[in-house]
Coordinates of N, CA and C in Angstrom, one line a residue:
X251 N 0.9 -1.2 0.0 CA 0.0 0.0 0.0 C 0.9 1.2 0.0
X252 N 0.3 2.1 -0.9 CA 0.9 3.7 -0.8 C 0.6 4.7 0.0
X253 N 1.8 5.2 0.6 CA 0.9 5.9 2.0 C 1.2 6.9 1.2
X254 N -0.1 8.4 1.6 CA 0.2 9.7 0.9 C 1.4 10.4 2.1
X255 N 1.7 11.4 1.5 CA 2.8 12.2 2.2 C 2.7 12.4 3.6
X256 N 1.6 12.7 3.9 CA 0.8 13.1 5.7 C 0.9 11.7 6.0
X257 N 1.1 10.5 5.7 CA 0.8 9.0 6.2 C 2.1 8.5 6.3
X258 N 3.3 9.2 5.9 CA 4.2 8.1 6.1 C 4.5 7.4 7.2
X259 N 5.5 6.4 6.8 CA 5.9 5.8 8.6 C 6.7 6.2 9.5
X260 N 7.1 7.5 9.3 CA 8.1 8.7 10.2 C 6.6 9.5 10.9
X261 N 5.4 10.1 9.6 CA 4.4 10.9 10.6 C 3.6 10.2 11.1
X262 N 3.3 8.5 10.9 CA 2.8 7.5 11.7 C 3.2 7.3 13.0
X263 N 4.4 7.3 13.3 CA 5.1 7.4 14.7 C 5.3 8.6 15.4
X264 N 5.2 9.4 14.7 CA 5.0 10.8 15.2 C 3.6 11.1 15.9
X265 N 2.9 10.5 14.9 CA 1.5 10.6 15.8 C 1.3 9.6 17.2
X266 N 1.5 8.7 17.1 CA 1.7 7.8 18.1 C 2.3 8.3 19.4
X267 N 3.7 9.0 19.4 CA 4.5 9.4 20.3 C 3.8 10.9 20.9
X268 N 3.1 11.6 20.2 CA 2.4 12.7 20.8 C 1.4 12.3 20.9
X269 N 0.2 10.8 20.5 CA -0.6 10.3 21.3 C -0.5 10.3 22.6
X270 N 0.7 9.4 22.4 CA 0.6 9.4 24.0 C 1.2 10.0 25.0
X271 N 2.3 11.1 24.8 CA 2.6 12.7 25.4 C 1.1 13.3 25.4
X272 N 0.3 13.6 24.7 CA -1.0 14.1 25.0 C -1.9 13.3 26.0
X273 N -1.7 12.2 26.0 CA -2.5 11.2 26.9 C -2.1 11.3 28.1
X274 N -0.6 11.5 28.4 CA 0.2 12.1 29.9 C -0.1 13.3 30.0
X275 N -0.4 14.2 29.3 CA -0.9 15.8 29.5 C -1.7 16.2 29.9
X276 N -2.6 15.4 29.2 CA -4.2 15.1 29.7 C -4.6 14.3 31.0
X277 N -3.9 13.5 31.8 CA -3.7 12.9 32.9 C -4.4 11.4 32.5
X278 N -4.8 11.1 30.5 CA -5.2 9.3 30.7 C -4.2 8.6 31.1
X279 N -3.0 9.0 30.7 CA -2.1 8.3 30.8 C -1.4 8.6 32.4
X280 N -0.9 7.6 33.7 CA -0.4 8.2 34.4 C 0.8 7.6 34.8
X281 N 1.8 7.5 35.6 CA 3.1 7.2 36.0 C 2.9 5.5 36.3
X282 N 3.6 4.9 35.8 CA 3.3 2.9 35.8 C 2.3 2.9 35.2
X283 N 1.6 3.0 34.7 CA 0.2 2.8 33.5 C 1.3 2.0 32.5
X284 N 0.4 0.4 32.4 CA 0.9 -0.7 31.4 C 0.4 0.0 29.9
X285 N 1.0 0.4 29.0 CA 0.8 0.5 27.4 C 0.6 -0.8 26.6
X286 N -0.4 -1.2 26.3 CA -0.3 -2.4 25.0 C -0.7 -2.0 23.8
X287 N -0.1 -2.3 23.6 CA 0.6 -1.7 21.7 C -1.0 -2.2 20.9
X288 N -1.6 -3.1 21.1 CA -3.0 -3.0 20.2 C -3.9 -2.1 20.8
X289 N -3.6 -1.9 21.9 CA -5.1 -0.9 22.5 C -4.4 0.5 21.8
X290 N -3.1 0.9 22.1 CA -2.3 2.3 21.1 C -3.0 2.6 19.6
X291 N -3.0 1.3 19.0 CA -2.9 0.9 17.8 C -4.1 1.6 17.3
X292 N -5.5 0.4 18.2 CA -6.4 0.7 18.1 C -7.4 2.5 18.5
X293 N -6.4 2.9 19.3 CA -6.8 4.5 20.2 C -6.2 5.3 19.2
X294 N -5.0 5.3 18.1 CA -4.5 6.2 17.3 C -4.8 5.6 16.2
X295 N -5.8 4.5 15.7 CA -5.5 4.5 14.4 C -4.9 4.4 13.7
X296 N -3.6 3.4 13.9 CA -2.5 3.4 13.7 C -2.8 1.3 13.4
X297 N -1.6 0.6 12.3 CA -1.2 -0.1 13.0 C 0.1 -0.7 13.9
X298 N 0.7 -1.6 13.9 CA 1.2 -1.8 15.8 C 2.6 -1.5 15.4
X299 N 3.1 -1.3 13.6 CA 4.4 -1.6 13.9 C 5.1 -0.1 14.2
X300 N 4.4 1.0 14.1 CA 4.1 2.4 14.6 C 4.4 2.7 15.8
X301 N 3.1 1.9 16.2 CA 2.9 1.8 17.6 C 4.4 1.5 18.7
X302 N 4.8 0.3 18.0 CA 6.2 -0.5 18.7 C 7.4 0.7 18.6
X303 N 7.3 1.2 17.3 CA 8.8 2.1 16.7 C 8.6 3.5 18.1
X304 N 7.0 4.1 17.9 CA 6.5 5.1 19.2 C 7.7 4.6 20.4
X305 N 7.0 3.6 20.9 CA 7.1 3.2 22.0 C 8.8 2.7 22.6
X306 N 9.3 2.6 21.7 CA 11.0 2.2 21.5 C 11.5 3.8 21.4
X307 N 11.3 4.7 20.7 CA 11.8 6.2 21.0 C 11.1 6.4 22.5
X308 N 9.9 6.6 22.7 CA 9.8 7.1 23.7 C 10.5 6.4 24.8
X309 N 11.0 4.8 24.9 CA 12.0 4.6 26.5 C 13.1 5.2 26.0
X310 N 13.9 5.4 24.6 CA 15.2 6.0 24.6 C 15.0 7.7 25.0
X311 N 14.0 8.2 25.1 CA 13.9 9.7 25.5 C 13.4 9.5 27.4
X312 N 13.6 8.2 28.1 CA 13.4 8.6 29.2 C 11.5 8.3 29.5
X313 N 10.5 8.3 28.8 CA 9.0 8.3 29.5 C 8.4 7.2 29.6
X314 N 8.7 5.8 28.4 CA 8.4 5.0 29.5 C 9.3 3.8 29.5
X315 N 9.0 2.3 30.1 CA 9.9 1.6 30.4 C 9.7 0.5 29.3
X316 N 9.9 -0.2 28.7 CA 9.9 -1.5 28.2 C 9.8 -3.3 28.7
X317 N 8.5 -4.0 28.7 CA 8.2 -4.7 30.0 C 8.8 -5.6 28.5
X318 N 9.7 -6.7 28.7 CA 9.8 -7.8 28.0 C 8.4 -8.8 27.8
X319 N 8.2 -9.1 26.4 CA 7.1 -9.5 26.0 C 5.5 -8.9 27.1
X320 N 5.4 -7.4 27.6 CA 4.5 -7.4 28.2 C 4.2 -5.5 27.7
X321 N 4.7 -5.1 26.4 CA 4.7 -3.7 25.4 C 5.2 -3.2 27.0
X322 N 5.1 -1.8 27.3 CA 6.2 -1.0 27.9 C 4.8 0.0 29.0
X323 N 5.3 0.5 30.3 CA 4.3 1.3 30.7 C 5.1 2.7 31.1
X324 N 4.3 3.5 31.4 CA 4.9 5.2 31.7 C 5.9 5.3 33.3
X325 N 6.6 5.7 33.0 CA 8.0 5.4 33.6 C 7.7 6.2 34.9
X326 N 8.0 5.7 36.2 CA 8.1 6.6 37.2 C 8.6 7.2 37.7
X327 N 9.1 8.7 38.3 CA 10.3 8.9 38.5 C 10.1 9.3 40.3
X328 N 11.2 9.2 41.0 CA 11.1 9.8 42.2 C 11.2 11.5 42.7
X329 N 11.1 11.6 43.7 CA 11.3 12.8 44.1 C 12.6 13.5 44.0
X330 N 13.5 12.7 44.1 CA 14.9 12.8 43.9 C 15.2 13.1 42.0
X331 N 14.8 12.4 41.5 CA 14.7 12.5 39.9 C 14.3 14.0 39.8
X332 N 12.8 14.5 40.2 CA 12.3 15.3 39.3 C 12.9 17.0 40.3
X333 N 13.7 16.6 41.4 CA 14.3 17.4 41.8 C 15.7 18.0 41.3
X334 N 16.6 16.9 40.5 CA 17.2 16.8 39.3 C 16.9 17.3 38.3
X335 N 15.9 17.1 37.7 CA 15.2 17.5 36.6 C 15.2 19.2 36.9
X336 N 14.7 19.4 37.8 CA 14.4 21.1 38.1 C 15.4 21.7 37.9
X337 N 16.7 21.2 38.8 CA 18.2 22.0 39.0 C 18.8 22.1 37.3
X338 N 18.2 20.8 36.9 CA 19.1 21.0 35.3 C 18.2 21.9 34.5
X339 N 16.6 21.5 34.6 CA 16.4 22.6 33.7 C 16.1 24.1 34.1
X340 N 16.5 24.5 35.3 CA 16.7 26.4 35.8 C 17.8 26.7 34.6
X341 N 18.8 25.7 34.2 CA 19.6 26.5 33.3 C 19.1 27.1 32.1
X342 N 18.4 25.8 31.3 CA 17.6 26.2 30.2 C 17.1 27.3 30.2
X343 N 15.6 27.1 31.0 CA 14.7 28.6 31.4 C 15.6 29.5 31.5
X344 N 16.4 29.8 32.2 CA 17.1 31.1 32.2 C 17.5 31.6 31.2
X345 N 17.9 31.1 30.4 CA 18.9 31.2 29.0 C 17.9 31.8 28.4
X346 N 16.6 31.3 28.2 CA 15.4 31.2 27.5 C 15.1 33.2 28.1
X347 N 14.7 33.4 29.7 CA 14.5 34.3 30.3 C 15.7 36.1 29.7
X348 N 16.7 35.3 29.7 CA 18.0 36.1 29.7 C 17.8 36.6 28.2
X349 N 17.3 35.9 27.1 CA 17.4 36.3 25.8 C 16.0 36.6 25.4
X350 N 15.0 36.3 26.1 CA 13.7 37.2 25.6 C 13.5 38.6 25.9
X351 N 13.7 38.9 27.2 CA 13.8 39.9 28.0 C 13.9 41.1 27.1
X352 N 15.2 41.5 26.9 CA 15.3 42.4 26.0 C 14.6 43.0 24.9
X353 N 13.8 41.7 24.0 CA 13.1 41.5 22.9 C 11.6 41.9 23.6
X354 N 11.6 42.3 24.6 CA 9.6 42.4 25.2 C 9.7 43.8 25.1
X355 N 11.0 44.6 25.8 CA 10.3 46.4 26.2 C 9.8 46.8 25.2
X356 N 8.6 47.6 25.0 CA 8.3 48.3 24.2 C 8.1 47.5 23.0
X357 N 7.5 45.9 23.0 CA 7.3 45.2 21.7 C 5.8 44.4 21.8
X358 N 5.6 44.8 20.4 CA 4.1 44.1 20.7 C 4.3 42.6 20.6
X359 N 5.2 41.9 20.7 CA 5.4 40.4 20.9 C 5.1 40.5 22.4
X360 N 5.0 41.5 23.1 CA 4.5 41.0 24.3 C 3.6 40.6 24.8
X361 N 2.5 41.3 24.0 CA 0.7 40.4 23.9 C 0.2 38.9 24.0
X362 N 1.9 37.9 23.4 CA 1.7 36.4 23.5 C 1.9 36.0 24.7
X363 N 3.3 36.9 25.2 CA 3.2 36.3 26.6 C 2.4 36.9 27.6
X364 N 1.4 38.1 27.8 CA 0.5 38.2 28.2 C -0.5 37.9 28.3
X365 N -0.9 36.6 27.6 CA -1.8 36.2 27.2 C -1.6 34.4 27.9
X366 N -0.6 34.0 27.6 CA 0.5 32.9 28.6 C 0.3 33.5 30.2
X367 N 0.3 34.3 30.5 CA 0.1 34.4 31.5 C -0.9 34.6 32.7
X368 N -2.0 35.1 31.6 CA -3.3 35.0 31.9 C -4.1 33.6 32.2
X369 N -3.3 32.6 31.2 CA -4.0 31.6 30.9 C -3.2 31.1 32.4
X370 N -1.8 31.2 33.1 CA -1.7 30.9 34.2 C -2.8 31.1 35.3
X371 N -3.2 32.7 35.5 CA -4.0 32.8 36.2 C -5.3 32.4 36.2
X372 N -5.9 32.0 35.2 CA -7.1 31.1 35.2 C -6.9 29.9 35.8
X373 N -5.7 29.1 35.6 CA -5.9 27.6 35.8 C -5.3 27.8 37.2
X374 N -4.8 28.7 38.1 CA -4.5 28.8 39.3 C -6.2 29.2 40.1
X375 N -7.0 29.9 39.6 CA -8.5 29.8 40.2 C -9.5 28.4 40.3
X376 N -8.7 27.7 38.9 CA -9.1 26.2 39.6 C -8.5 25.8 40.1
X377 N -7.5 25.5 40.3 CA -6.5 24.9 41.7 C -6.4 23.8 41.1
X378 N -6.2 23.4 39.5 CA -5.9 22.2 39.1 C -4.9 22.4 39.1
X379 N -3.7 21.5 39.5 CA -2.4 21.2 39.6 C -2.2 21.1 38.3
X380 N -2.5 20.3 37.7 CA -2.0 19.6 36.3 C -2.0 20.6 35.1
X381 N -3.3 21.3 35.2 CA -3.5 22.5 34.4 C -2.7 23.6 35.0
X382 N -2.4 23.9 35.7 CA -1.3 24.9 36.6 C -0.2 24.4 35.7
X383 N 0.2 23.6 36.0 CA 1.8 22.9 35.5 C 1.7 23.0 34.0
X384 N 0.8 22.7 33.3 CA 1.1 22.6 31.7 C 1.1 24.3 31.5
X385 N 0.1 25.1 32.0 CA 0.1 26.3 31.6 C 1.6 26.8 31.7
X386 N 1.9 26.6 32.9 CA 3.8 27.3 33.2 C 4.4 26.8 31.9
X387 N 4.4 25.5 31.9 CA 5.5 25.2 30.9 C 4.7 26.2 29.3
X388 N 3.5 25.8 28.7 CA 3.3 26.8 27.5 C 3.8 28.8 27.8
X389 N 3.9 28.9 28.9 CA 4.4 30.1 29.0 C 5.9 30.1 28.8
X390 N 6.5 29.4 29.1 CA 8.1 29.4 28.5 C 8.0 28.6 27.2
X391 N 7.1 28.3 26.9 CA 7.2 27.6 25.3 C 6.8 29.1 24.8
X392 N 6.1 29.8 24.9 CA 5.9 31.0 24.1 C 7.1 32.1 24.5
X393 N 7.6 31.8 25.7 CA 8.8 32.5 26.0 C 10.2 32.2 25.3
X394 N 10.3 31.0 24.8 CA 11.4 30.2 24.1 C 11.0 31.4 22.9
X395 N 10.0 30.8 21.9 CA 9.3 31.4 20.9 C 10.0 33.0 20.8
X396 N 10.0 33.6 21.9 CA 10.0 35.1 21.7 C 11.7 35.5 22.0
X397 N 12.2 34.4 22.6 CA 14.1 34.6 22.6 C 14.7 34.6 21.4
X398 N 14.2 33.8 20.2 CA 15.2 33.7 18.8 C 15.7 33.0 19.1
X399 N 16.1 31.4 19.8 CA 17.1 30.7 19.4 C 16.3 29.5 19.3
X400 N 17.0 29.0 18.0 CA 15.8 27.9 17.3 C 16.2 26.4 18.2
X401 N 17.7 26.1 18.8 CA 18.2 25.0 19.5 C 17.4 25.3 21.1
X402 N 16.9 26.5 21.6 CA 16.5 26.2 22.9 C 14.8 25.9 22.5
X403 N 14.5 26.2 21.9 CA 12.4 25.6 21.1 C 13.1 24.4 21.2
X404 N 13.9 23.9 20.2 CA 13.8 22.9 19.6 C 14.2 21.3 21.1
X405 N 15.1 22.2 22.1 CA 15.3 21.3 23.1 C 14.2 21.0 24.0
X406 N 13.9 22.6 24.4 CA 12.5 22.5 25.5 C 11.1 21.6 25.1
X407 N 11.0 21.7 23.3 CA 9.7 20.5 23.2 C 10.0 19.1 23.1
X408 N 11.1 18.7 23.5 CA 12.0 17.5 23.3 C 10.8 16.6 24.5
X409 N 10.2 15.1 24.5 CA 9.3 14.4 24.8 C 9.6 14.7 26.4
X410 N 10.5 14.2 26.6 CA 11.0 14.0 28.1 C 11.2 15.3 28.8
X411 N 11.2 16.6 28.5 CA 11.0 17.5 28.9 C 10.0 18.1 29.0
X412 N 8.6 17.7 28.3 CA 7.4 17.8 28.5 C 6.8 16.8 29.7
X413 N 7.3 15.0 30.0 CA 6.9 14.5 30.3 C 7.0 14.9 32.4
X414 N 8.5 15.5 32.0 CA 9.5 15.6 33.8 C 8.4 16.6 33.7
X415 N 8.2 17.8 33.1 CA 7.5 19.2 33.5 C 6.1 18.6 33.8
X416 N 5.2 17.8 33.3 CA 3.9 17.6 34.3 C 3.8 16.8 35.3
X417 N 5.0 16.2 35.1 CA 4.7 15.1 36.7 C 5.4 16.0 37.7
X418 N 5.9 17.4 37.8 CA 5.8 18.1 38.8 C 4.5 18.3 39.3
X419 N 3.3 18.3 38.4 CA 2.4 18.7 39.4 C 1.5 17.9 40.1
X420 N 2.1 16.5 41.0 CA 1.8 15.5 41.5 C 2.8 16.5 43.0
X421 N 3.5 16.9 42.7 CA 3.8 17.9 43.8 C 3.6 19.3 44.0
X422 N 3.7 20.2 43.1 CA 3.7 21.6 43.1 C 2.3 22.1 42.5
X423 N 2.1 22.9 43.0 CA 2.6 23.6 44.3 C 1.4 23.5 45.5
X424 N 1.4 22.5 45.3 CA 1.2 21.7 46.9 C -0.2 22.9 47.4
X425 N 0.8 23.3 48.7 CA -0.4 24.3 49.9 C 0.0 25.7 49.3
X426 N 1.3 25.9 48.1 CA 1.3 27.1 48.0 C 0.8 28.1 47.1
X427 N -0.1 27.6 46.8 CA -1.2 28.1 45.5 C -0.5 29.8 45.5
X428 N -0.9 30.5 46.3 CA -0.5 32.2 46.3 C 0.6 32.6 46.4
X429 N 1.6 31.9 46.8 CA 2.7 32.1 46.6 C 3.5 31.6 45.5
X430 N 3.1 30.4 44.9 CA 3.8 30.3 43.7 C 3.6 31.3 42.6
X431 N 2.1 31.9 42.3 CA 1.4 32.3 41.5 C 2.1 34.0 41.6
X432 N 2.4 34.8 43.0 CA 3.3 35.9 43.1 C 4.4 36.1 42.8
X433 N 5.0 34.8 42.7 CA 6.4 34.7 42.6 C 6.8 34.7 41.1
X434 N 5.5 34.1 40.1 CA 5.7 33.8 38.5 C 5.3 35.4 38.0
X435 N 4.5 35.9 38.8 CA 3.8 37.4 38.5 C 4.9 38.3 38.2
X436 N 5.8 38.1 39.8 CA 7.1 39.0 39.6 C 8.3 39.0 38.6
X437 N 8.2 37.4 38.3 CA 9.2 36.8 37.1 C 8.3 38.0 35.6
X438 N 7.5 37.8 35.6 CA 6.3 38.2 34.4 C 6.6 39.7 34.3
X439 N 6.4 40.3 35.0 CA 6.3 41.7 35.1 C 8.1 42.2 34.5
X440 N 9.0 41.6 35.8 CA 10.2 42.0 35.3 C 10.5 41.4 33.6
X441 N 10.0 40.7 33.0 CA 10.5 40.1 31.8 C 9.4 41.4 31.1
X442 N 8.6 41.7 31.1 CA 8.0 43.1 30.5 C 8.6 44.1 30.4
X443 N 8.7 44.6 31.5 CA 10.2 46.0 31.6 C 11.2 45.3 30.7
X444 N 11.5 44.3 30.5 CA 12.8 44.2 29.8 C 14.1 44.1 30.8
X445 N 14.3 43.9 31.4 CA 15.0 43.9 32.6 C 15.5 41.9 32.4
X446 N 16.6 41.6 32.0 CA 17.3 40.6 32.2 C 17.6 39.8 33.1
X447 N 18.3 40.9 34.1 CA 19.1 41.1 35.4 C 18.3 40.3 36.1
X448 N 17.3 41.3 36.6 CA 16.3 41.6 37.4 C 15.5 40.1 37.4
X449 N 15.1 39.6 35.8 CA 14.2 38.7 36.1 C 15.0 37.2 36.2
X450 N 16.2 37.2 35.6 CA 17.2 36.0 36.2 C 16.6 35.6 37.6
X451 N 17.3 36.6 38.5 CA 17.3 36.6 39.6 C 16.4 36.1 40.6
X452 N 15.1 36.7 39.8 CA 13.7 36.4 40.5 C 13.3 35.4 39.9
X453 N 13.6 34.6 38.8 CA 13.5 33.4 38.7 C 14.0 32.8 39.3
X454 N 15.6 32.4 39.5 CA 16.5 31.7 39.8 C 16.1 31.4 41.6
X455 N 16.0 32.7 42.5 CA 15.4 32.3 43.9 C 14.1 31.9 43.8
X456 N 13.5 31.5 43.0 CA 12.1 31.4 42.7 C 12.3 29.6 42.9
X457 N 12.8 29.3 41.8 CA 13.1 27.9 41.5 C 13.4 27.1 43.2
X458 N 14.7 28.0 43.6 CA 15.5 27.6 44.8 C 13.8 26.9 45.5
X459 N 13.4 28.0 45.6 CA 12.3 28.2 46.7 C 11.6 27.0 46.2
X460 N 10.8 26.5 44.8 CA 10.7 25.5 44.4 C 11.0 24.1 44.8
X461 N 12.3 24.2 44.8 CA 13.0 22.9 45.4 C 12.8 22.6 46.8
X462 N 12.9 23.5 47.4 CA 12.8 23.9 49.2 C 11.4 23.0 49.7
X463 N 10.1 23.8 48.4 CA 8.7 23.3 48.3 C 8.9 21.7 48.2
X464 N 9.6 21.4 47.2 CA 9.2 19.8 47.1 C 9.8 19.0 48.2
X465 N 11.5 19.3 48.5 CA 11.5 18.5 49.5 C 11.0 18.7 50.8
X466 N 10.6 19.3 51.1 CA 10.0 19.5 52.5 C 8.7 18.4 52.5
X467 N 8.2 18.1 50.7 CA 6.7 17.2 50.8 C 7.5 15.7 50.6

């Protein structure tokens, strides 16, 4: 059979792999959840040998495990892992923070991330964690967006950096609903002035404080 251009077996697997990144996004999918490659098959429309090639990238990017003869389930990580995860990725963000900044004073690219940020404060009035956590991360995807460097977009939507960023919110931010939400405000504001410095900074103790938050839970 001839697959059209949109069908090949590169956008077959592609669909598959953001199947089921969307399925973890969404919370169907959750941390040890068994994957069997006909139910995938059958849920994307896909068939299995897709499904298998999905499922073999996604354990080499870290999201899930591979059960011998039993297809693979969504990987768990501990407290220790995603506290790791944080310290490595404050570098990234920052880079991301450090090189937008400049590009906001006085620019109407600022309306996207005003708009990122809004959508923070809605999903902080539901007090959905999960919706909390994806919004942060789309606000530095549109923050990436607005820095100019095509290698930090291209790292930050990397599978496993979407996957560590929502299973934070199985912890954060916990009891500190108002204070996380202050602390992103002040990050937000300073990246408006255009101020670098300033919003490094208030990120960077921000994060600290982050960490402080999780191990203490």
């Amino acid at each position: 059979m001839t697959l059209n251009d949109d069908q090949t077996e590169g956008s077959l697997v592609e669909k598959a792999v953001n199947g089921v990144l969307e399925g973890i996004m969404s919370g169907r999918f959750v941390q040890g959840q068994r994957l069997v490659a006909a139910d995938l098959a059958q849920q994307f429309n896909v068939s299995r040998a897709p499904i298998r090639e999905a499922l073999q990238k996604l354990a080499g990017d870290g999201v899930v495990e591979l059960l011998p003869n039993r297809g693979a389930r969504i990987r768990r990580l501990s407290l220790d892992d995603l506290v790791e995860f944080l310290e490595f990725s404050e570098a990234i963000l920052v880079l991301g923070i450090r090189l937008a900044a400049p590009r906001l004073k006085n620019s109407d690219q600022s309306a996207v991330l005003v708009e990122a940020f809004a959508h923070i404060e809605r999903t902080w009035e539901s007090r959905d964690s999960l919706a909390f956590v994806r919004a942060l991360y789309q606000y530095h995807v549109q923050l990436h967006a607005l820095a100019g460097n095509d290698f930090l977009n291209l790292f930050y939507s990397r599978p496993e950096i979407r996957f560590y960023s929502l299973l934070l919110g199985n912890i954060v931010p916990g009891d500190s609903w108002d204070r996380y939400l202050e602390n992103y405000r002040q990050i937000h504001e300073t990246l408006l002035e255009g101020d670098p410095h300033t919003a490094v900074v208030t990120f960077s103790a921000h994060m600290r404080w982050v960490v402080r938050l999780m191990r203490s839970r």
